[in-house]
Amino acid sequence: MPSPPRRHIVQAEALAWLDANPAEPGTSVITSLPDVSEVAELGFEGWRGWFVGAARRILRWIPPDGVAIFFQSDIRHHGVWVDKGYLVARAAEEEAASLVWHKIVLRKEAGFQSYGRATYSHMLCISQKPRPLPTRPSPDVLPDAGFKPWSRAMGVEACRLACRYLLEETATRIVVDPFCGHGTALAVANALGLDAIGIDIGARKCRAARNLVIDLEAPPGPSR
Ligand SMILES: C[S@@+](CC[C@H](N)C(=O)[O-])C[C@H]1O[C@@H](n2cnc3c(N)ncnc32)[C@H](O)[C@@H]1O
């Protein structure tokens, strides 16, 4: 009988961990870089520079057969709209990497009026070299991110779309999330048979990420 997929969670600073642990072949990244509010000590301009640098570091870290999928939500900061999809695309351009796809994930229904954080998220897939056209298409706009274990989580349906792309279109066996939070992407990867490694600086987040189980067969619960 095949052994169940593995999940390994490490409490560490993400970029230091990437420096110390070269990626194995068959590794891809699914992640959501922290918002300025999660690293307030950097200040806004410091965070912007850090964000692009961290995305670039991840793009240099993935192996040539892997991809990095970023799930990021725009914010309004002191009257200025911050487009995190742009920041990730800028990192890709600075690394001369290829944007494979860019999807929009709705976290509230279309037409919902909001004042602060955007109610959609960007999901961008980037590889070091251009990739063949997908053999199985997936939606450009995902109408519901799915269940979120906490407010900053990627939704389960967004993670399912990302993992299905890895399974159907790449040779990925291991999903790494260097900013794993409660481990939504890792739990979905395990549910689909992929091994998973998560890194987070917070001890409580690491505990949550070790324990999260997602049943993809369960009827949809509260998702928005
Ligand atoms: C946007 S949240 C990730 C949410 C996660 N994708 C989920 O579904 O739960 C970003 C996470 O990065 C972590 N973090 C912030 N700075 C970090 C760093 N330098 N190294 C590792 N983790 C960090 C935070 O503790 C937080 O859990």
XYZ file of C-alpha atoms and ligand atoms in Angstrom:
251
model
C 0.000 0.000 0.000
C 1.461 3.470 -0.838
C 2.391 5.500 2.246
C 0.229 8.578 2.925
C 1.601 11.920 1.725
C 4.002 13.585 4.156
C 3.666 16.985 5.821
C 6.686 18.607 7.447
C 6.303 21.979 9.209
C 9.307 24.038 10.313
C 9.247 27.123 12.512
C 11.813 29.397 10.846
C 12.361 32.623 8.950
C 11.304 31.729 5.415
C 14.118 33.239 3.358
C 16.821 31.893 5.696
C 15.221 28.434 5.396
C 15.219 28.661 1.575
C 18.912 29.662 1.651
C 19.763 26.641 3.802
C 17.593 24.084 1.958
C 18.016 23.819 -1.829
C 14.868 22.654 -3.636
C 14.680 19.006 -4.696
C 13.620 18.260 -8.276
C 9.828 17.879 -8.375
C 9.221 20.786 -5.958
C 6.827 23.687 -6.549
C 5.798 26.552 -4.279
C 2.278 27.672 -3.395
C 2.356 30.660 -1.075
C 0.906 33.936 0.098
C 3.506 36.512 1.149
C 2.692 38.488 4.317
C 0.850 41.783 4.066
C 2.414 45.016 5.385
C 0.168 44.680 8.463
C 1.883 41.374 9.340
C 5.407 42.851 9.203
C 4.602 46.376 10.430
C 8.181 46.878 11.706
C 9.373 47.225 8.066
C 7.212 50.278 7.345
C 5.330 50.563 4.042
C 8.252 51.285 1.674
C 10.408 48.724 3.482
C 7.678 46.115 3.099
C 7.249 46.815 -0.658
C 10.957 46.256 -1.246
C 10.974 43.194 1.003
C 7.893 41.749 -0.794
C 9.460 41.992 -4.268
C 12.787 40.668 -2.938
C 11.086 37.700 -1.238
C 9.146 36.833 -4.404
C 12.398 37.015 -6.414
C 14.134 34.773 -3.876
C 11.360 32.162 -4.237
C 11.616 32.319 -8.048
C 15.375 31.694 -7.890
C 14.813 28.832 -5.420
C 12.323 26.698 -7.395
C 13.928 24.017 -9.579
C 13.738 24.378 -13.386
C 10.863 21.851 -13.557
C 8.854 23.631 -10.851
C 6.572 26.664 -10.648
C 5.726 29.186 -7.952
C 2.073 30.082 -7.414
C 1.391 33.262 -5.424
C -2.022 34.070 -3.898
C -2.150 37.776 -2.980
C -4.903 40.238 -2.067
C -4.683 43.953 -2.855
C -4.969 46.481 -0.037
C -5.624 50.162 0.367
C -2.815 51.827 2.333
C -3.332 55.437 3.482
C -5.419 56.224 0.404
C -3.157 54.384 -2.049
C -4.189 51.136 -3.770
C -1.484 48.479 -3.560
C -1.665 46.000 -6.433
C 0.135 42.888 -5.192
C -0.390 41.130 -8.512
C 1.784 43.883 -9.996
C 4.421 43.403 -7.289
C 4.641 39.659 -8.027
C 4.748 40.311 -11.812
C 7.509 42.863 -11.207
C 9.525 40.261 -9.285
C 9.062 37.839 -12.192
C 10.201 40.442 -14.701
C 13.256 41.330 -12.622
C 14.174 37.611 -12.548
C 13.465 37.239 -16.319
C 10.958 34.542 -15.302
C 7.764 33.659 -17.222
C 4.235 34.441 -16.094
C 2.435 31.179 -16.928
C -1.053 32.259 -15.857
C -2.823 34.925 -13.816
C -6.239 34.194 -12.330
C -8.659 36.195 -10.215
C -10.217 34.536 -7.167
C -13.359 36.082 -5.665
C -13.508 36.170 -1.867
C -16.932 37.890 -1.949
C -19.593 37.654 -4.617
C -19.238 39.917 -7.675
C -20.962 43.248 -6.996
C -20.110 43.284 -3.268
C -19.054 46.790 -2.185
C -15.968 47.071 -0.006
C -13.968 49.914 1.525
C -10.698 48.312 2.557
C -8.967 45.163 1.337
C -9.973 43.977 -2.123
C -12.608 41.250 -2.201
C -10.692 39.449 -4.956
C -7.233 37.917 -4.864
C -4.642 37.479 -7.593
C -3.253 34.033 -8.246
C -0.136 34.112 -10.422
C 1.839 31.093 -11.593
C 5.456 31.766 -12.539
C 8.215 29.518 -13.852
C 11.839 30.133 -14.744
C 11.191 29.279 -18.423
C 8.017 29.370 -20.571
C 5.843 26.267 -20.146
C 3.698 24.374 -22.659
C 0.016 25.300 -22.949
C -2.077 23.548 -20.265
C -3.651 20.300 -21.471
C -6.681 20.893 -19.213
C -8.033 24.433 -18.938
C -9.160 25.918 -15.609
C -11.232 29.066 -15.038
C -9.621 32.510 -15.343
C -12.004 33.774 -12.658
C -12.698 31.461 -9.734
C -16.111 32.528 -8.374
C -15.514 31.371 -4.781
C -12.156 31.025 -2.981
C -13.704 28.333 -0.783
C -13.425 27.612 2.946
C -10.725 29.616 4.763
C -9.430 28.312 8.124
C -8.639 31.943 9.169
C -9.031 35.450 7.766
C -5.717 35.550 5.845
C -5.920 32.008 4.509
C -6.003 31.036 0.870
C -9.371 29.448 0.216
C -9.583 25.701 -0.205
C -10.967 25.984 -3.756
C -8.090 28.278 -4.780
C -5.619 25.754 -3.329
C -7.409 22.903 -5.121
C -7.100 24.752 -8.465
C -3.372 25.404 -7.831
C -2.652 21.784 -6.784
C -4.615 20.350 -9.711
C -2.490 22.447 -12.068
C 0.655 21.043 -10.431
C -0.641 17.461 -10.717
C -1.967 17.717 -14.266
C 0.594 19.983 -15.927
C 3.895 19.601 -14.033
C 6.069 16.864 -12.502
C 5.526 18.271 -8.983
C 5.604 15.795 -6.063
C 6.327 18.232 -3.218
C 4.511 21.493 -2.439
C 6.437 24.018 -0.326
C 4.777 27.014 1.324
C 7.477 29.229 2.894
C 4.831 31.460 4.575
C 2.393 28.676 5.402
C 0.163 30.235 8.101
C -2.441 27.623 9.008
C -1.262 25.415 6.155
C -4.279 25.510 3.838
C -2.246 24.842 0.680
C -0.353 22.046 2.445
C -3.511 20.317 3.689
C -5.072 20.467 0.214
C -1.817 19.201 -1.361
C -1.841 16.237 1.052
C -5.523 15.562 0.319
C -4.576 15.301 -3.374
C -1.624 12.984 -2.698
C 1.270 15.497 -2.782
C 3.937 15.747 -0.070
C 4.071 19.146 1.658
C 6.615 21.277 3.515
C 5.564 24.427 5.370
C 7.614 27.158 6.999
C 6.256 29.881 9.264
C 7.892 32.200 11.733
C 5.044 31.807 14.251
C 4.869 28.856 16.671
C 1.056 28.950 16.847
C 0.780 29.039 13.051
C 3.086 26.033 12.845
C 0.931 24.101 15.333
C -2.194 24.926 13.313
C -0.462 23.912 10.072
C 0.556 20.544 11.527
C -3.027 19.799 12.555
C -5.135 21.118 9.659
C -6.979 18.392 7.753
C -9.060 19.250 4.683
C -11.629 16.790 3.381
C -12.126 17.691 -0.265
C -15.128 15.353 -0.480
C -17.017 17.134 2.341
C -20.056 19.219 1.322
C -19.102 22.912 0.957
C -19.164 24.745 4.320
C -19.122 28.510 5.004
C -16.779 29.780 2.311
C -16.912 33.542 2.117
C -0.688 35.706 4.431
S -0.215 34.657 5.749
C -0.229 33.054 5.005
C -1.579 32.403 5.071
C -1.564 30.965 4.614
N -1.378 30.884 3.175
C -2.838 30.224 5.017
O -3.577 29.741 4.137
O -3.088 30.127 6.234
C 1.505 34.976 5.890
C 2.210 34.157 6.972
O 3.602 34.489 6.901
C 4.129 34.377 8.213
N 5.386 35.147 8.216
C 5.562 36.501 8.247
N 6.865 36.802 8.112
C 7.526 35.627 7.980
C 8.891 35.274 7.745
N 9.841 36.215 7.649
N 9.207 33.967 7.631
C 8.252 33.010 7.729
N 6.945 33.279 7.946
C 6.599 34.565 8.049
C 3.048 34.890 9.118
O 3.192 34.328 10.419
C 1.782 34.406 8.404
O 1.326 33.191 8.956
